[in-house]
Amino acid sequence: MGSEEDPRPCGDQHFEIVFDEGPPPGRQSWDVYFMNIARQVASRGTCHRKHVGCVIVRDRIILATGYNGSIRGMPHCDEVGHMMENGHCTRTAHAEQNAIAQAARYGISVDGAEAYITASPCWVCFKIMANAGLKRIVFGEFYRDDRIFDASEHIGIELAMLDTTDELKMFVKGK
């Protein structure tokens, strides 16, 4: 216990700094770390046709997450079935849309942020992300729409793919 002047309990105040032998263990890169979180977020998706997760980050801090799911308060595909149009389920909002909507709902700006998405954005999601001010998009697999490459180059959004081997492949270098 402490002295009468200092009633706080006392612990062992003697310490030494010890370094482990051998090289330090490897740490994941920030890209791999955030993509792994996006993969976990995707597991919440409610349309089993495609589970997609999105994590929006600025300065290595997560601002918002989203997964593909129905409009808030509406039934999900896994409850009432898919709403199909031209071979695509349209019941759900996409992961990127939900992440940006989550940020907006709570007054969080995504201007200058990065997005980690388990699949490349569709053209509509890409346009929303560009107009919201995202500066970098890292995706896990290519999904359908190659218009994102030319548009990224034209407007200066960095675009990269982080494949399942955690190798980053840069397509467009940002401005």
PDB file of C-alpha atoms in Angstrom:
ATOM      1  CA  MET A   1       0.000   0.000   0.000  1.00  0.00           C
ATOM      2  CA  GLY A   2       0.977   3.630  -0.342  1.00  0.00           C
ATOM      3  CA  SER A   3       2.223   5.924   2.367  1.00  0.00           C
ATOM      4  CA  GLU A   4      -0.022   8.038   4.557  1.00  0.00           C
ATOM      5  CA  GLU A   5       0.666  10.997   2.255  1.00  0.00           C
ATOM      6  CA  ASP A   6      -0.184   8.970  -0.868  1.00  0.00           C
ATOM      7  CA  PRO A   7      -3.065   6.501  -0.376  1.00  0.00           C
ATOM      8  CA  ARG A   8      -2.688   4.892  -3.812  1.00  0.00           C
ATOM      9  CA  PRO A   9      -1.608   1.234  -3.818  1.00  0.00           C
ATOM     10  CA  CYS A  10       1.961   0.631  -4.915  1.00  0.00           C
ATOM     11  CA  GLY A  11       3.019  -2.068  -7.309  1.00  0.00           C
ATOM     12  CA  ASP A  12       6.403  -3.280  -8.397  1.00  0.00           C
ATOM     13  CA  GLN A  13       8.005  -0.108  -9.681  1.00  0.00           C
ATOM     14  CA  HIS A  14      11.112  -1.794 -11.015  1.00  0.00           C
ATOM     15  CA  PHE A  15      11.155  -2.585 -14.709  1.00  0.00           C
ATOM     16  CA  GLU A  16      13.536  -3.265 -17.514  1.00  0.00           C
ATOM     17  CA  ILE A  17      13.160  -3.075 -21.249  1.00  0.00           C
ATOM     18  CA  VAL A  18      13.688  -6.437 -22.924  1.00  0.00           C
ATOM     19  CA  PHE A  19      13.891  -7.052 -26.657  1.00  0.00           C
ATOM     20  CA  ASP A  20      12.856 -10.422 -28.016  1.00  0.00           C
ATOM     21  CA  GLU A  21      15.537 -12.430 -29.729  1.00  0.00           C
ATOM     22  CA  GLY A  22      15.303 -12.715 -33.492  1.00  0.00           C
ATOM     23  CA  PRO A  23      13.528 -10.549 -36.021  1.00  0.00           C
ATOM     24  CA  PRO A  24      10.173  -8.982 -35.121  1.00  0.00           C
ATOM     25  CA  PRO A  25       7.116 -10.787 -36.446  1.00  0.00           C
ATOM     26  CA  GLY A  26       5.778  -9.469 -39.733  1.00  0.00           C
ATOM     27  CA  ARG A  27       2.715  -7.249 -39.687  1.00  0.00           C
ATOM     28  CA  GLN A  28       0.105  -6.973 -42.380  1.00  0.00           C
ATOM     29  CA  SER A  29       0.237  -3.922 -44.577  1.00  0.00           C
ATOM     30  CA  TRP A  30      -2.531  -1.371 -44.027  1.00  0.00           C
ATOM     31  CA  ASP A  31      -4.038  -2.414 -47.378  1.00  0.00           C
ATOM     32  CA  VAL A  32      -4.253  -6.058 -46.305  1.00  0.00           C
ATOM     33  CA  TYR A  33      -5.563  -5.096 -42.871  1.00  0.00           C
ATOM     34  CA  PHE A  34      -8.426  -2.980 -44.243  1.00  0.00           C
ATOM     35  CA  MET A  35      -9.251  -5.472 -47.009  1.00  0.00           C
ATOM     36  CA  ASN A  36      -9.528  -8.222 -44.402  1.00  0.00           C
ATOM     37  CA  ILE A  37     -11.977  -6.039 -42.511  1.00  0.00           C
ATOM     38  CA  ALA A  38     -13.943  -5.488 -45.746  1.00  0.00           C
ATOM     39  CA  ARG A  39     -14.099  -9.270 -46.202  1.00  0.00           C
ATOM     40  CA  GLN A  40     -15.533  -9.600 -42.704  1.00  0.00           C
ATOM     41  CA  VAL A  41     -18.054  -6.817 -43.378  1.00  0.00           C
ATOM     42  CA  ALA A  42     -19.115  -8.679 -46.555  1.00  0.00           C
ATOM     43  CA  SER A  43     -20.168 -11.630 -44.417  1.00  0.00           C
ATOM     44  CA  ARG A  44     -23.126  -9.501 -43.225  1.00  0.00           C
ATOM     45  CA  GLY A  45     -24.507  -9.231 -46.778  1.00  0.00           C
ATOM     46  CA  THR A  46     -28.095 -10.378 -47.181  1.00  0.00           C
ATOM     47  CA  CYS A  47     -28.086 -11.223 -50.898  1.00  0.00           C
ATOM     48  CA  HIS A  48     -26.258 -14.508 -51.329  1.00  0.00           C
ATOM     49  CA  ARG A  49     -25.839 -13.899 -55.078  1.00  0.00           C
ATOM     50  CA  LYS A  50     -22.858 -11.671 -54.204  1.00  0.00           C
ATOM     51  CA  HIS A  51     -21.569 -10.775 -50.751  1.00  0.00           C
ATOM     52  CA  VAL A  52     -19.636  -7.510 -50.956  1.00  0.00           C
ATOM     53  CA  GLY A  53     -18.127  -5.445 -48.153  1.00  0.00           C
ATOM     54  CA  CYS A  54     -16.790  -1.892 -48.176  1.00  0.00           C
ATOM     55  CA  VAL A  55     -14.663  -0.060 -45.624  1.00  0.00           C
ATOM     56  CA  ILE A  56     -14.053   3.675 -45.999  1.00  0.00           C
ATOM     57  CA  VAL A  57     -10.862   4.903 -44.342  1.00  0.00           C
ATOM     58  CA  ARG A  58      -9.057   8.200 -43.912  1.00  0.00           C
ATOM     59  CA  ASP A  59      -5.705   8.552 -42.152  1.00  0.00           C
ATOM     60  CA  ARG A  60      -5.865   4.838 -41.238  1.00  0.00           C
ATOM     61  CA  ILE A  61      -9.109   5.359 -39.320  1.00  0.00           C
ATOM     62  CA  ILE A  62     -12.311   3.578 -40.341  1.00  0.00           C
ATOM     63  CA  LEU A  63     -15.020   6.128 -41.127  1.00  0.00           C
ATOM     64  CA  ALA A  64     -17.819   3.822 -42.288  1.00  0.00           C
ATOM     65  CA  THR A  65     -18.594   0.312 -43.460  1.00  0.00           C
ATOM     66  CA  GLY A  66     -21.264  -1.128 -45.708  1.00  0.00           C
ATOM     67  CA  TYR A  67     -22.412  -4.410 -47.184  1.00  0.00           C
ATOM     68  CA  ASN A  68     -24.985  -5.292 -49.809  1.00  0.00           C
ATOM     69  CA  GLY A  69     -28.384  -5.307 -48.163  1.00  0.00           C
ATOM     70  CA  SER A  70     -31.935  -4.087 -48.611  1.00  0.00           C
ATOM     71  CA  ILE A  71     -33.246  -0.613 -47.919  1.00  0.00           C
ATOM     72  CA  ARG A  72     -33.379   0.011 -44.176  1.00  0.00           C
ATOM     73  CA  GLY A  73     -36.626  -1.475 -42.846  1.00  0.00           C
ATOM     74  CA  MET A  74     -37.383  -3.503 -45.991  1.00  0.00           C
ATOM     75  CA  PRO A  75     -37.145  -7.311 -46.181  1.00  0.00           C
ATOM     76  CA  HIS A  76     -33.898  -8.870 -47.369  1.00  0.00           C
ATOM     77  CA  CYS A  77     -33.292 -11.335 -50.207  1.00  0.00           C
ATOM     78  CA  ASP A  78     -32.575 -14.098 -47.726  1.00  0.00           C
ATOM     79  CA  GLU A  79     -36.049 -13.493 -46.239  1.00  0.00           C
ATOM     80  CA  VAL A  80     -38.299 -12.947 -49.286  1.00  0.00           C
ATOM     81  CA  GLY A  81     -36.229 -13.823 -52.349  1.00  0.00           C
ATOM     82  CA  HIS A  82     -34.424 -11.832 -55.020  1.00  0.00           C
ATOM     83  CA  MET A  83     -35.917  -8.964 -57.008  1.00  0.00           C
ATOM     84  CA  MET A  84     -34.497  -9.761 -60.441  1.00  0.00           C
ATOM     85  CA  GLU A  85     -34.115  -7.354 -63.370  1.00  0.00           C
ATOM     86  CA  ASN A  86     -32.063  -8.301 -66.443  1.00  0.00           C
ATOM     87  CA  GLY A  87     -30.307 -11.080 -64.548  1.00  0.00           C
ATOM     88  CA  HIS A  88     -29.353  -8.862 -61.579  1.00  0.00           C
ATOM     89  CA  CYS A  89     -30.859  -8.681 -58.113  1.00  0.00           C
ATOM     90  CA  THR A  90     -32.008  -5.112 -57.475  1.00  0.00           C
ATOM     91  CA  ARG A  91     -33.466  -5.566 -53.988  1.00  0.00           C
ATOM     92  CA  THR A  92     -30.209  -4.561 -52.298  1.00  0.00           C
ATOM     93  CA  ALA A  93     -28.226  -1.370 -52.128  1.00  0.00           C
ATOM     94  CA  HIS A  94     -24.567  -2.004 -52.884  1.00  0.00           C
ATOM     95  CA  ALA A  95     -21.902  -2.086 -50.180  1.00  0.00           C
ATOM     96  CA  GLU A  96     -20.308   1.165 -51.390  1.00  0.00           C
ATOM     97  CA  GLN A  97     -23.668   2.954 -51.415  1.00  0.00           C
ATOM     98  CA  ASN A  98     -24.429   1.731 -47.894  1.00  0.00           C
ATOM     99  CA  ALA A  99     -21.010   2.805 -46.584  1.00  0.00           C
ATOM    100  CA  ILE A 100     -21.369   6.317 -48.026  1.00  0.00           C
ATOM    101  CA  ALA A 101     -24.954   6.505 -46.745  1.00  0.00           C
ATOM    102  CA  GLN A 102     -23.792   5.433 -43.275  1.00  0.00           C
ATOM    103  CA  ALA A 103     -21.164   8.176 -43.253  1.00  0.00           C
ATOM    104  CA  ALA A 104     -23.729  10.762 -44.417  1.00  0.00           C
ATOM    105  CA  ARG A 105     -26.277   9.635 -41.835  1.00  0.00           C
ATOM    106  CA  TYR A 106     -23.780  10.351 -39.067  1.00  0.00           C
ATOM    107  CA  GLY A 107     -22.327  13.532 -40.589  1.00  0.00           C
ATOM    108  CA  ILE A 108     -18.961  12.047 -41.524  1.00  0.00           C
ATOM    109  CA  SER A 109     -17.231  13.487 -44.588  1.00  0.00           C
ATOM    110  CA  VAL A 110     -15.546  10.929 -46.840  1.00  0.00           C
ATOM    111  CA  ASP A 111     -13.782  13.591 -48.908  1.00  0.00           C
ATOM    112  CA  GLY A 112     -10.180  12.510 -49.479  1.00  0.00           C
ATOM    113  CA  ALA A 113     -10.795   9.028 -48.093  1.00  0.00           C
ATOM    114  CA  GLU A 114      -9.964   5.555 -49.406  1.00  0.00           C
ATOM    115  CA  ALA A 115     -12.338   2.655 -49.982  1.00  0.00           C
ATOM    116  CA  TYR A 116     -11.532  -1.030 -49.590  1.00  0.00           C
ATOM    117  CA  ILE A 117     -14.103  -3.159 -51.396  1.00  0.00           C
ATOM    118  CA  THR A 118     -14.170  -6.922 -51.843  1.00  0.00           C
ATOM    119  CA  ALA A 119     -15.236  -6.458 -55.501  1.00  0.00           C
ATOM    120  CA  SER A 120     -14.613  -3.590 -57.899  1.00  0.00           C
ATOM    121  CA  PRO A 121     -17.392  -1.006 -57.936  1.00  0.00           C
ATOM    122  CA  CYS A 122     -20.102  -1.014 -60.556  1.00  0.00           C
ATOM    123  CA  TRP A 123     -20.332   2.104 -62.707  1.00  0.00           C
ATOM    124  CA  VAL A 124     -23.064   3.700 -60.562  1.00  0.00           C
ATOM    125  CA  CYS A 125     -21.153   3.086 -57.318  1.00  0.00           C
ATOM    126  CA  PHE A 126     -17.951   4.391 -58.883  1.00  0.00           C
ATOM    127  CA  LYS A 127     -19.687   7.644 -59.861  1.00  0.00           C
ATOM    128  CA  ILE A 128     -21.092   8.041 -56.344  1.00  0.00           C
ATOM    129  CA  MET A 129     -17.679   7.401 -54.794  1.00  0.00           C
ATOM    130  CA  ALA A 130     -15.981   9.865 -57.143  1.00  0.00           C
ATOM    131  CA  ASN A 131     -18.557  12.567 -56.432  1.00  0.00           C
ATOM    132  CA  ALA A 132     -18.255  11.922 -52.676  1.00  0.00           C
ATOM    133  CA  GLY A 133     -14.547  12.783 -52.967  1.00  0.00           C
ATOM    134  CA  LEU A 134     -12.879   9.408 -52.487  1.00  0.00           C
ATOM    135  CA  LYS A 135      -9.280   9.522 -53.730  1.00  0.00           C
ATOM    136  CA  ARG A 136      -8.321   5.846 -53.670  1.00  0.00           C
ATOM    137  CA  ILE A 137     -10.195   2.611 -54.335  1.00  0.00           C
ATOM    138  CA  VAL A 138      -8.702  -0.789 -53.568  1.00  0.00           C
ATOM    139  CA  PHE A 139     -10.765  -3.804 -54.601  1.00  0.00           C
ATOM    140  CA  GLY A 140     -10.377  -7.526 -54.084  1.00  0.00           C
ATOM    141  CA  GLU A 141     -11.683  -8.892 -57.375  1.00  0.00           C
ATOM    142  CA  PHE A 142     -12.704  -7.372 -60.674  1.00  0.00           C
ATOM    143  CA  TYR A 143     -16.468  -7.325 -61.158  1.00  0.00           C
ATOM    144  CA  ARG A 144     -17.917  -6.521 -64.584  1.00  0.00           C
ATOM    145  CA  ASP A 145     -17.416  -2.833 -65.409  1.00  0.00           C
ATOM    146  CA  ASP A 146     -14.133  -1.694 -66.922  1.00  0.00           C
ATOM    147  CA  ARG A 147     -15.287   1.945 -67.371  1.00  0.00           C
ATOM    148  CA  ILE A 148     -13.847   2.604 -63.909  1.00  0.00           C
ATOM    149  CA  PHE A 149     -10.281   2.375 -65.267  1.00  0.00           C
ATOM    150  CA  ASP A 150     -10.541   5.204 -67.817  1.00  0.00           C
ATOM    151  CA  ALA A 151     -12.612   7.351 -65.480  1.00  0.00           C
ATOM    152  CA  SER A 152     -10.112   6.872 -62.618  1.00  0.00           C
ATOM    153  CA  GLU A 153      -7.285   7.907 -64.866  1.00  0.00           C
ATOM    154  CA  HIS A 154      -9.163  10.945 -66.150  1.00  0.00           C
ATOM    155  CA  ILE A 155     -10.136  12.288 -62.713  1.00  0.00           C
ATOM    156  CA  GLY A 156      -7.101  11.080 -60.747  1.00  0.00           C
ATOM    157  CA  ILE A 157      -8.566   8.472 -58.411  1.00  0.00           C
ATOM    158  CA  GLU A 158      -5.999   5.835 -57.499  1.00  0.00           C
ATOM    159  CA  LEU A 159      -7.284   2.391 -58.431  1.00  0.00           C
ATOM    160  CA  ALA A 160      -5.692  -0.858 -57.310  1.00  0.00           C
ATOM    161  CA  MET A 161      -6.534  -4.521 -56.850  1.00  0.00           C
ATOM    162  CA  LEU A 162      -5.444  -6.523 -53.825  1.00  0.00           C
ATOM    163  CA  ASP A 163      -5.803 -10.150 -54.822  1.00  0.00           C
ATOM    164  CA  THR A 164      -6.200 -13.186 -52.574  1.00  0.00           C
ATOM    165  CA  THR A 165      -2.409 -13.539 -52.338  1.00  0.00           C
ATOM    166  CA  ASP A 166      -2.302  -9.997 -50.880  1.00  0.00           C
ATOM    167  CA  GLU A 167      -0.349  -8.681 -53.839  1.00  0.00           C
ATOM    168  CA  LEU A 168      -1.260  -5.078 -54.677  1.00  0.00           C
ATOM    169  CA  LYS A 169      -1.621  -4.440 -58.401  1.00  0.00           C
ATOM    170  CA  MET A 170      -1.782  -0.753 -59.270  1.00  0.00           C
ATOM    171  CA  PHE A 171      -3.947   0.183 -62.249  1.00  0.00           C
ATOM    172  CA  VAL A 172      -4.127   3.973 -61.947  1.00  0.00           C
ATOM    173  CA  LYS A 173      -1.840   6.150 -59.851  1.00  0.00           C
ATOM    174  CA  GLY A 174      -3.753   8.963 -58.152  1.00  0.00           C
ATOM    175  CA  LYS A 175      -3.022  12.668 -58.506  1.00  0.00           C
TER     176      LYS A 175
END
